[in-house]
Amino acid sequence: MTTQNTESAGVSTAQDSNQSDVLLNVQNLKMHFPITRGIILQRQVGSIKAVDGITFELMRGETLGLVGESGCGKSTTGRAILQLYEPTAGEVIFEGQDLTEINSGELRRMRRRMQMIFQDPYASLNPRMTVGSIVGEPLEVHKIGGSRREQQQRVQELLEIVGLNPYFINRYPHEFSGGQRQRIGVARALAVNPSFIVCDEPISALDVSIQAQVINLLEDLQSEMGLTYLFIAHDLSVVRHISDRIAVMYLGKIVELADREELYENPLHPYTQALLSAVPIPDPEIEKKRQRIILEGDVPSPAEPPTGCNFNTRCPQVMEICHQYEPSFADVGDGHRVACFLYDEVESLDESGQPVSHTA
Amino acid sequence: MGNLIEVRNLQTQFFTQDGIVHAVNGINYDVAEGETVAIVGESGSGKSVGVMSLIRLIPEPPGKIVNGEVNFDGQDLLQLNEEELRQIRGNRIAMIFQDPMTSLNPVLTIGRQITEALELHLNMNREESRARAIELLELVGIPDAGARLDDYPHQFSGGMRQRVMIAMGLSCNPQLLIADEPTTALDVTIQAQIVDLVTRLQSELGMAIIWITHDLGVVAGLADRVLVMYAGFIVEEGPVDVIYGQPRHPYTLGLLRSIPRLDLGRQKRLIPIEGLPPDLLDPPQSCPFAPRCPFVIDKCLEENPPLMSIDAVRKSACWVDLSDVEIYDTSADEQVEAVA
């Protein structure tokens, strides 16, 4: 299985990433949350496999879109990468250092390089702090930005960068609209000059006409500062717009990863196909002609994922083998990777003329 | 087809400590029998309040329907007393809400919640209502309906709960179904299931639907006619393909331009609508969209344009003629492709 291969290859990849322009290398990342029973003597009776072995790389300056439905583990992935959770297994190699190995002091220093923008601009800003102290806090924590005066100047500069009036520095979050609050969140993330930002559904809480403002802001900042984004969202139209490459998650696993155009024009995994066909397009002419793939049923519980392929309970093209074995996350050419036996088998037949026997 | 419901000069306001919120400012529209009308707008545009006012589901105080008529089958709903209105709500006009988590009662089985309306409105007895409830759950595609009748809402997933809500809404064969953002809380694949279900049920049962949403994508595949609301006014109205093909109000145009589309090839920069919607505590006397409008002329600042007919089927509240404006500037791209 791929998982074993990637584990052994992890060390060498870490060294490679110093030379090439891989900014982040995630290898077989797992994040399981324990389910416990009992009040005094708590014993673990199972685990929620929120993220269950995902592997991908992020190049410097690129935007990787991470899409999936609620509960697929996309936000957990973002948080586990930033070590906001302690991952159960796997490696997160950021700028050549494995974040899961280093101690908390080193980790805090690394946090200057990686930041996060949250979904809910109402919950992610402390209502009792002024905009100045919210945006300035990272400067204080990391003891950068010099004297108080210099820090204040830096904060005003940041507000200007994100399109807010620097004069707002002493106002409180409730005085701002949703879109403006999200700009404050962006300014806070930028304060420490990060190279990598996890954007966790940064626009889903905003109105349509405001969403475009924030998307444009994120794009501008990227081209000015060379930022790298992991853009987590459930809206495929937005992800297509902003991403260079896109990873599709289902039930804790990445099922497909490809360049933006390739993924939309040539989706291979049945889940990706269904997901794309479900996205409504604001054009009645097209909508009338479209054939939807309507998936039956709901996503299974991540505490008891089905054996074999995760998607076998809902897949319209399910085969015998899907119930027995787990497909590997294989490259089908040009960096287009997919975890599905539909493609696994075709490839093996081409090489040997016989179907490959799959062993778990 | 005759008009099922006619809304005339409806005005709803909220009397708060800070002043009067002008939520709905005199809107007029009709819904024909069996027709699907989508009301599109952003939060605070008055789309929900406007529709809730039809069946007087506005908390009073602070809300108050200050003016207007709602003619439904020869009666003005705004003049009925509470008892007469109750005969219509849930019976001839049904509703499904955005959040299936909070609109179901968590301490009653879903069977009880469905049969309640049946016993109340259709005078069914226990067995009859139970049998009908099972039938309804099967209709909305809940597997093993008989057994699930005794389950509680928390035992259902979000999509299944919304199906239960739809079953409840359809229980008395309504003539009008009001759907207030019924898919907003759901994932896209589940949203597709629900939209599919509602369209199928409509063709089987023939009710009219008012679908409230902010998602222009969902509307495109579902509606016959679209009303676009902004700051408590209807700013544009017309058949769905005309509105999307050639919007005649700058706000509709702005909305279409600001959303990325899955099907369009490489898109350049999105064109957002700059600025923010007006404060409804102190609405401007000018056109409410004027401060954000790229086409603004002097007249817009002097007088708020009424909703005016452009042709036989569409209306727009704008002084400027947008008939020559393209939504997407694709001409340059096409030329490049043609050369290549």
PDB file of N, CA, C and O in Angstrom, chain A residues 291-345:
ATOM      1  N   GLN A 291     -26.951  16.981 -16.890  1.00  0.00           N
ATOM      2  CA  GLN A 291     -27.312  15.720 -16.251  1.00  0.00           C
ATOM      3  C   GLN A 291     -26.624  15.676 -14.898  1.00  0.00           C
ATOM      4  O   GLN A 291     -25.408  15.750 -14.820  1.00  0.00           O
ATOM      5  N   ARG A 292     -27.385  15.578 -13.850  1.00  0.00           N
ATOM      6  CA  ARG A 292     -26.785  15.509 -12.518  1.00  0.00           C
ATOM      7  C   ARG A 292     -26.527  14.060 -12.144  1.00  0.00           C
ATOM      8  O   ARG A 292     -27.326  13.181 -12.430  1.00  0.00           O
ATOM      9  N   ILE A 293     -25.404  13.836 -11.479  1.00  0.00           N
ATOM     10  CA  ILE A 293     -25.211  12.546 -10.824  1.00  0.00           C
ATOM     11  C   ILE A 293     -25.679  12.766  -9.390  1.00  0.00           C
ATOM     12  O   ILE A 293     -25.050  13.507  -8.635  1.00  0.00           O
ATOM     13  N   ILE A 294     -26.809  12.203  -9.046  1.00  0.00           N
ATOM     14  CA  ILE A 294     -27.315  12.395  -7.689  1.00  0.00           C
ATOM     15  C   ILE A 294     -26.836  11.230  -6.836  1.00  0.00           C
ATOM     16  O   ILE A 294     -27.176  10.078  -7.098  1.00  0.00           O
ATOM     17  N   LEU A 295     -26.028  11.533  -5.824  1.00  0.00           N
ATOM     18  CA  LEU A 295     -25.542  10.483  -4.941  1.00  0.00           C
ATOM     19  C   LEU A 295     -26.640  10.064  -3.987  1.00  0.00           C
ATOM     20  O   LEU A 295     -27.356  10.894  -3.457  1.00  0.00           O
ATOM     21  N   GLU A 296     -26.762   8.776  -3.779  1.00  0.00           N
ATOM     22  CA  GLU A 296     -27.743   8.290  -2.811  1.00  0.00           C
ATOM     23  C   GLU A 296     -27.133   8.362  -1.420  1.00  0.00           C
ATOM     24  O   GLU A 296     -25.928   8.246  -1.250  1.00  0.00           O
ATOM     25  N   GLY A 297     -27.995   8.519  -0.451  1.00  0.00           N
ATOM     26  CA  GLY A 297     -27.575   8.369   0.938  1.00  0.00           C
ATOM     27  C   GLY A 297     -26.686   9.471   1.461  1.00  0.00           C
ATOM     28  O   GLY A 297     -26.523  10.514   0.844  1.00  0.00           O
ATOM     29  N   ASP A 298     -26.116   9.214   2.637  1.00  0.00           N
ATOM     30  CA  ASP A 298     -25.305  10.196   3.330  1.00  0.00           C
ATOM     31  C   ASP A 298     -23.889   9.665   3.541  1.00  0.00           C
ATOM     32  O   ASP A 298     -23.622   8.491   3.355  1.00  0.00           O
ATOM     33  N   VAL A 299     -23.026  10.590   3.976  1.00  0.00           N
ATOM     34  CA  VAL A 299     -21.650  10.218   4.286  1.00  0.00           C
ATOM     35  C   VAL A 299     -21.651   9.310   5.522  1.00  0.00           C
ATOM     36  O   VAL A 299     -22.295   9.634   6.514  1.00  0.00           O
ATOM     37  N   PRO A 300     -20.938   8.185   5.472  1.00  0.00           N
ATOM     38  CA  PRO A 300     -20.877   7.318   6.654  1.00  0.00           C
ATOM     39  C   PRO A 300     -20.158   8.000   7.819  1.00  0.00           C
ATOM     40  O   PRO A 300     -19.467   9.006   7.624  1.00  0.00           O
ATOM     41  N   SER A 301     -20.330   7.449   9.003  1.00  0.00           N
ATOM     42  CA  SER A 301     -19.677   8.025  10.173  1.00  0.00           C
ATOM     43  C   SER A 301     -18.172   7.784  10.118  1.00  0.00           C
ATOM     44  O   SER A 301     -17.730   6.673   9.849  1.00  0.00           O
ATOM     45  N   PRO A 302     -17.366   8.815  10.382  1.00  0.00           N
ATOM     46  CA  PRO A 302     -15.914   8.618  10.380  1.00  0.00           C
ATOM     47  C   PRO A 302     -15.441   7.746  11.547  1.00  0.00           C
ATOM     48  O   PRO A 302     -14.277   7.376  11.606  1.00  0.00           O
ATOM     49  N   ALA A 303     -16.338   7.420  12.482  1.00  0.00           N
ATOM     50  CA  ALA A 303     -15.948   6.506  13.554  1.00  0.00           C
ATOM     51  C   ALA A 303     -15.940   5.071  13.049  1.00  0.00           C
ATOM     52  O   ALA A 303     -15.185   4.237  13.534  1.00  0.00           O
ATOM     53  N   GLU A 304     -16.801   4.782  12.077  1.00  0.00           N
ATOM     54  CA  GLU A 304     -16.836   3.442  11.503  1.00  0.00           C
ATOM     55  C   GLU A 304     -16.859   3.536   9.982  1.00  0.00           C
ATOM     56  O   GLU A 304     -17.894   3.286   9.360  1.00  0.00           O
ATOM     57  N   PRO A 305     -15.746   3.938   9.397  1.00  0.00           N
ATOM     58  CA  PRO A 305     -15.733   4.020   7.932  1.00  0.00           C
ATOM     59  C   PRO A 305     -15.887   2.621   7.350  1.00  0.00           C
ATOM     60  O   PRO A 305     -15.487   1.640   7.967  1.00  0.00           O
ATOM     61  N   PRO A 306     -16.488   2.518   6.164  1.00  0.00           N
ATOM     62  CA  PRO A 306     -16.666   1.198   5.560  1.00  0.00           C
ATOM     63  C   PRO A 306     -15.322   0.558   5.243  1.00  0.00           C
ATOM     64  O   PRO A 306     -14.333   1.268   5.029  1.00  0.00           O
ATOM     65  N   THR A 307     -15.290  -0.770   5.223  1.00  0.00           N
ATOM     66  CA  THR A 307     -14.042  -1.430   4.834  1.00  0.00           C
ATOM     67  C   THR A 307     -13.877  -1.311   3.329  1.00  0.00           C
ATOM     68  O   THR A 307     -14.845  -1.153   2.595  1.00  0.00           O
ATOM     69  N   GLY A 308     -12.635  -1.391   2.910  1.00  0.00           N
ATOM     70  CA  GLY A 308     -12.348  -1.202   1.487  1.00  0.00           C
ATOM     71  C   GLY A 308     -12.308   0.279   1.183  1.00  0.00           C
ATOM     72  O   GLY A 308     -11.824   1.069   1.977  1.00  0.00           O
ATOM     73  N   CYS A 309     -12.838   0.633   0.033  1.00  0.00           N
ATOM     74  CA  CYS A 309     -12.873   2.050  -0.339  1.00  0.00           C
ATOM     75  C   CYS A 309     -13.928   2.764   0.492  1.00  0.00           C
ATOM     76  O   CYS A 309     -15.040   2.271   0.665  1.00  0.00           O
ATOM     77  N   ASN A 310     -13.566   3.943   0.993  1.00  0.00           N
ATOM     78  CA  ASN A 310     -14.473   4.755   1.809  1.00  0.00           C
ATOM     79  C   ASN A 310     -15.790   5.081   1.122  1.00  0.00           C
ATOM     80  O   ASN A 310     -16.795   5.299   1.751  1.00  0.00           O
ATOM     81  N   PHE A 311     -15.732   5.189  -0.182  1.00  0.00           N
ATOM     82  CA  PHE A 311     -16.854   5.730  -0.946  1.00  0.00           C
ATOM     83  C   PHE A 311     -17.767   4.608  -1.438  1.00  0.00           C
ATOM     84  O   PHE A 311     -18.766   4.875  -2.096  1.00  0.00           O
ATOM     85  N   ASN A 312     -17.473   3.363  -1.082  1.00  0.00           N
ATOM     86  CA  ASN A 312     -18.206   2.260  -1.708  1.00  0.00           C
ATOM     87  C   ASN A 312     -19.691   2.221  -1.342  1.00  0.00           C
ATOM     88  O   ASN A 312     -20.486   1.602  -2.031  1.00  0.00           O
ATOM     89  N   THR A 313     -20.090   2.904  -0.252  1.00  0.00           N
ATOM     90  CA  THR A 313     -21.512   2.890   0.114  1.00  0.00           C
ATOM     91  C   THR A 313     -22.355   3.775  -0.793  1.00  0.00           C
ATOM     92  O   THR A 313     -23.570   3.638  -0.846  1.00  0.00           O
ATOM     93  N   ARG A 314     -21.731   4.736  -1.478  1.00  0.00           N
ATOM     94  CA  ARG A 314     -22.513   5.685  -2.284  1.00  0.00           C
ATOM     95  C   ARG A 314     -22.097   5.703  -3.748  1.00  0.00           C
ATOM     96  O   ARG A 314     -22.694   6.420  -4.544  1.00  0.00           O
ATOM     97  N   CYS A 315     -21.071   4.946  -4.085  1.00  0.00           N
ATOM     98  CA  CYS A 315     -20.484   5.068  -5.408  1.00  0.00           C
ATOM     99  C   CYS A 315     -21.397   4.476  -6.479  1.00  0.00           C
ATOM    100  O   CYS A 315     -21.836   3.337  -6.366  1.00  0.00           O
ATOM    101  N   PRO A 316     -21.701   5.225  -7.530  1.00  0.00           N
ATOM    102  CA  PRO A 316     -22.543   4.676  -8.598  1.00  0.00           C
ATOM    103  C   PRO A 316     -21.817   3.622  -9.439  1.00  0.00           C
ATOM    104  O   PRO A 316     -22.464   2.896 -10.190  1.00  0.00           O
ATOM    105  N   GLN A 317     -20.502   3.543  -9.332  1.00  0.00           N
ATOM    106  CA  GLN A 317     -19.760   2.588 -10.159  1.00  0.00           C
ATOM    107  C   GLN A 317     -19.045   1.554  -9.309  1.00  0.00           C
ATOM    108  O   GLN A 317     -17.972   1.065  -9.661  1.00  0.00           O
ATOM    109  N   VAL A 318     -19.644   1.242  -8.163  1.00  0.00           N
ATOM    110  CA  VAL A 318     -18.955   0.361  -7.209  1.00  0.00           C
ATOM    111  C   VAL A 318     -18.766  -1.045  -7.786  1.00  0.00           C
ATOM    112  O   VAL A 318     -19.610  -1.547  -8.532  1.00  0.00           O
ATOM    113  N   MET A 319     -17.617  -1.644  -7.467  1.00  0.00           N
ATOM    114  CA  MET A 319     -17.300  -2.992  -7.962  1.00  0.00           C
ATOM    115  C   MET A 319     -17.030  -3.895  -6.760  1.00  0.00           C
ATOM    116  O   MET A 319     -16.924  -3.438  -5.624  1.00  0.00           O
ATOM    117  N   GLU A 320     -16.871  -5.160  -7.054  1.00  0.00           N
ATOM    118  CA  GLU A 320     -16.624  -6.145  -6.012  1.00  0.00           C
ATOM    119  C   GLU A 320     -15.386  -5.773  -5.176  1.00  0.00           C
ATOM    120  O   GLU A 320     -15.411  -5.765  -3.941  1.00  0.00           O
ATOM    121  N   ILE A 321     -14.351  -5.432  -5.882  1.00  0.00           N
ATOM    122  CA  ILE A 321     -13.049  -5.204  -5.243  1.00  0.00           C
ATOM    123  C   ILE A 321     -13.088  -4.032  -4.248  1.00  0.00           C
ATOM    124  O   ILE A 321     -12.378  -4.009  -3.253  1.00  0.00           O
ATOM    125  N   CYS A 322     -13.980  -3.075  -4.513  1.00  0.00           N
ATOM    126  CA  CYS A 322     -14.050  -1.870  -3.674  1.00  0.00           C
ATOM    127  C   CYS A 322     -14.453  -2.198  -2.238  1.00  0.00           C
ATOM    128  O   CYS A 322     -14.190  -1.435  -1.323  1.00  0.00           O
ATOM    129  N   HIS A 323     -15.150  -3.314  -2.056  1.00  0.00           N
ATOM    130  CA  HIS A 323     -15.568  -3.685  -0.705  1.00  0.00           C
ATOM    131  C   HIS A 323     -14.460  -4.390   0.053  1.00  0.00           C
ATOM    132  O   HIS A 323     -14.523  -4.516   1.267  1.00  0.00           O
ATOM    133  N   GLN A 324     -13.477  -4.886  -0.696  1.00  0.00           N
ATOM    134  CA  GLN A 324     -12.445  -5.700  -0.043  1.00  0.00           C
ATOM    135  C   GLN A 324     -11.170  -4.921   0.228  1.00  0.00           C
ATOM    136  O   GLN A 324     -10.576  -5.049   1.277  1.00  0.00           O
ATOM    137  N   TYR A 325     -10.747  -4.150  -0.734  1.00  0.00           N
ATOM    138  CA  TYR A 325      -9.456  -3.494  -0.587  1.00  0.00           C
ATOM    139  C   TYR A 325      -9.597  -1.985  -0.708  1.00  0.00           C
ATOM    140  O   TYR A 325     -10.559  -1.474  -1.270  1.00  0.00           O
ATOM    141  N   GLU A 326      -8.559  -1.334  -0.205  1.00  0.00           N
ATOM    142  CA  GLU A 326      -8.549   0.113  -0.279  1.00  0.00           C
ATOM    143  C   GLU A 326      -7.712   0.514  -1.487  1.00  0.00           C
ATOM    144  O   GLU A 326      -6.581   0.041  -1.626  1.00  0.00           O
ATOM    145  N   PRO A 327      -8.228   1.371  -2.348  1.00  0.00           N
ATOM    146  CA  PRO A 327      -7.416   1.748  -3.515  1.00  0.00           C
ATOM    147  C   PRO A 327      -6.237   2.614  -3.098  1.00  0.00           C
ATOM    148  O   PRO A 327      -6.332   3.372  -2.135  1.00  0.00           O
ATOM    149  N   SER A 328      -5.145   2.501  -3.821  1.00  0.00           N
ATOM    150  CA  SER A 328      -3.993   3.353  -3.507  1.00  0.00           C
ATOM    151  C   SER A 328      -4.174   4.703  -4.196  1.00  0.00           C
ATOM    152  O   SER A 328      -4.941   4.834  -5.145  1.00  0.00           O
ATOM    153  N   PHE A 329      -3.474   5.680  -3.675  1.00  0.00           N
ATOM    154  CA  PHE A 329      -3.581   7.042  -4.200  1.00  0.00           C
ATOM    155  C   PHE A 329      -2.505   7.166  -5.274  1.00  0.00           C
ATOM    156  O   PHE A 329      -1.371   7.554  -4.995  1.00  0.00           O
ATOM    157  N   ALA A 330      -2.864   6.788  -6.497  1.00  0.00           N
ATOM    158  CA  ALA A 330      -1.844   6.595  -7.529  1.00  0.00           C
ATOM    159  C   ALA A 330      -1.844   7.716  -8.556  1.00  0.00           C
ATOM    160  O   ALA A 330      -2.879   8.306  -8.856  1.00  0.00           O
ATOM    161  N   ASP A 331      -0.685   7.975  -9.084  1.00  0.00           N
ATOM    162  CA  ASP A 331      -0.529   8.984 -10.126  1.00  0.00           C
ATOM    163  C   ASP A 331      -0.913   8.377 -11.478  1.00  0.00           C
ATOM    164  O   ASP A 331      -0.388   7.356 -11.878  1.00  0.00           O
ATOM    165  N   VAL A 332      -1.876   9.014 -12.158  1.00  0.00           N
ATOM    166  CA  VAL A 332      -2.266   8.492 -13.472  1.00  0.00           C
ATOM    167  C   VAL A 332      -1.668   9.334 -14.596  1.00  0.00           C
ATOM    168  O   VAL A 332      -2.092   9.252 -15.742  1.00  0.00           O
ATOM    169  N   GLY A 333      -0.719  10.167 -14.257  1.00  0.00           N
ATOM    170  CA  GLY A 333      -0.044  10.961 -15.279  1.00  0.00           C
ATOM    171  C   GLY A 333      -0.139  12.449 -14.992  1.00  0.00           C
ATOM    172  O   GLY A 333      -1.181  12.935 -14.552  1.00  0.00           O
ATOM    173  N   ASP A 334       0.934  13.167 -15.218  1.00  0.00           N
ATOM    174  CA  ASP A 334       1.001  14.616 -15.027  1.00  0.00           C
ATOM    175  C   ASP A 334       0.571  15.070 -13.641  1.00  0.00           C
ATOM    176  O   ASP A 334      -0.065  16.112 -13.490  1.00  0.00           O
ATOM    177  N   GLY A 335       0.898  14.286 -12.652  1.00  0.00           N
ATOM    178  CA  GLY A 335       0.594  14.688 -11.279  1.00  0.00           C
ATOM    179  C   GLY A 335      -0.872  14.596 -10.930  1.00  0.00           C
ATOM    180  O   GLY A 335      -1.297  15.081  -9.900  1.00  0.00           O
ATOM    181  N   HIS A 336      -1.666  13.980 -11.794  1.00  0.00           N
ATOM    182  CA  HIS A 336      -3.082  13.768 -11.487  1.00  0.00           C
ATOM    183  C   HIS A 336      -3.178  12.472 -10.690  1.00  0.00           C
ATOM    184  O   HIS A 336      -2.955  11.391 -11.220  1.00  0.00           O
ATOM    185  N   ARG A 337      -3.494  12.609  -9.409  1.00  0.00           N
ATOM    186  CA  ARG A 337      -3.542  11.425  -8.560  1.00  0.00           C
ATOM    187  C   ARG A 337      -4.973  11.109  -8.182  1.00  0.00           C
ATOM    188  O   ARG A 337      -5.770  12.015  -7.907  1.00  0.00           O
ATOM    189  N   VAL A 338      -5.305   9.819  -8.157  1.00  0.00           N
ATOM    190  CA  VAL A 338      -6.658   9.422  -7.824  1.00  0.00           C
ATOM    191  C   VAL A 338      -6.632   8.098  -7.068  1.00  0.00           C
ATOM    192  O   VAL A 338      -5.791   7.240  -7.330  1.00  0.00           O
ATOM    193  N   ALA A 339      -7.531   7.966  -6.092  1.00  0.00           N
ATOM    194  CA  ALA A 339      -7.631   6.730  -5.322  1.00  0.00           C
ATOM    195  C   ALA A 339      -8.894   6.002  -5.743  1.00  0.00           C
ATOM    196  O   ALA A 339      -9.949   6.195  -5.150  1.00  0.00           O
ATOM    197  N   CYS A 340      -8.792   5.204  -6.818  1.00  0.00           N
ATOM    198  CA  CYS A 340      -9.978   4.504  -7.305  1.00  0.00           C
ATOM    199  C   CYS A 340      -9.550   3.312  -8.144  1.00  0.00           C
ATOM    200  O   CYS A 340      -8.647   3.413  -8.973  1.00  0.00           O
ATOM    201  N   PHE A 341     -10.236   2.177  -7.925  1.00  0.00           N
ATOM    202  CA  PHE A 341      -9.876   0.956  -8.657  1.00  0.00           C
ATOM    203  C   PHE A 341     -10.226   1.020 -10.141  1.00  0.00           C
ATOM    204  O   PHE A 341      -9.704   0.250 -10.930  1.00  0.00           O
ATOM    205  N   LEU A 342     -11.110   1.932 -10.500  1.00  0.00           N
ATOM    206  CA  LEU A 342     -11.455   2.066 -11.916  1.00  0.00           C
ATOM    207  C   LEU A 342     -10.204   2.351 -12.749  1.00  0.00           C
ATOM    208  O   LEU A 342     -10.103   1.965 -13.899  1.00  0.00           O
ATOM    209  N   TYR A 343      -9.290   3.071 -12.149  1.00  0.00           N
ATOM    210  CA  TYR A 343      -8.085   3.472 -12.880  1.00  0.00           C
ATOM    211  C   TYR A 343      -6.897   2.612 -12.518  1.00  0.00           C
ATOM    212  O   TYR A 343      -6.017   2.386 -13.325  1.00  0.00           O
ATOM    213  N   ASP A 344      -6.908   2.116 -11.296  1.00  0.00           N
ATOM    214  CA  ASP A 344      -5.864   1.227 -10.839  1.00  0.00           C
ATOM    215  C   ASP A 344      -5.750   0.032 -11.766  1.00  0.00           C
ATOM    216  O   ASP A 344      -4.692  -0.320 -12.222  1.00  0.00           O
ATOM    217  N   GLU A 345      -6.906  -0.574 -12.058  1.00  0.00           N
ATOM    218  CA  GLU A 345      -6.893  -1.820 -12.792  1.00  0.00           C
ATOM    219  C   GLU A 345      -6.514  -1.624 -14.254  1.00  0.00           C
ATOM    220  O   GLU A 345      -5.737  -2.382 -14.791  1.00  0.00           O
TER     221      GLU A 345
END
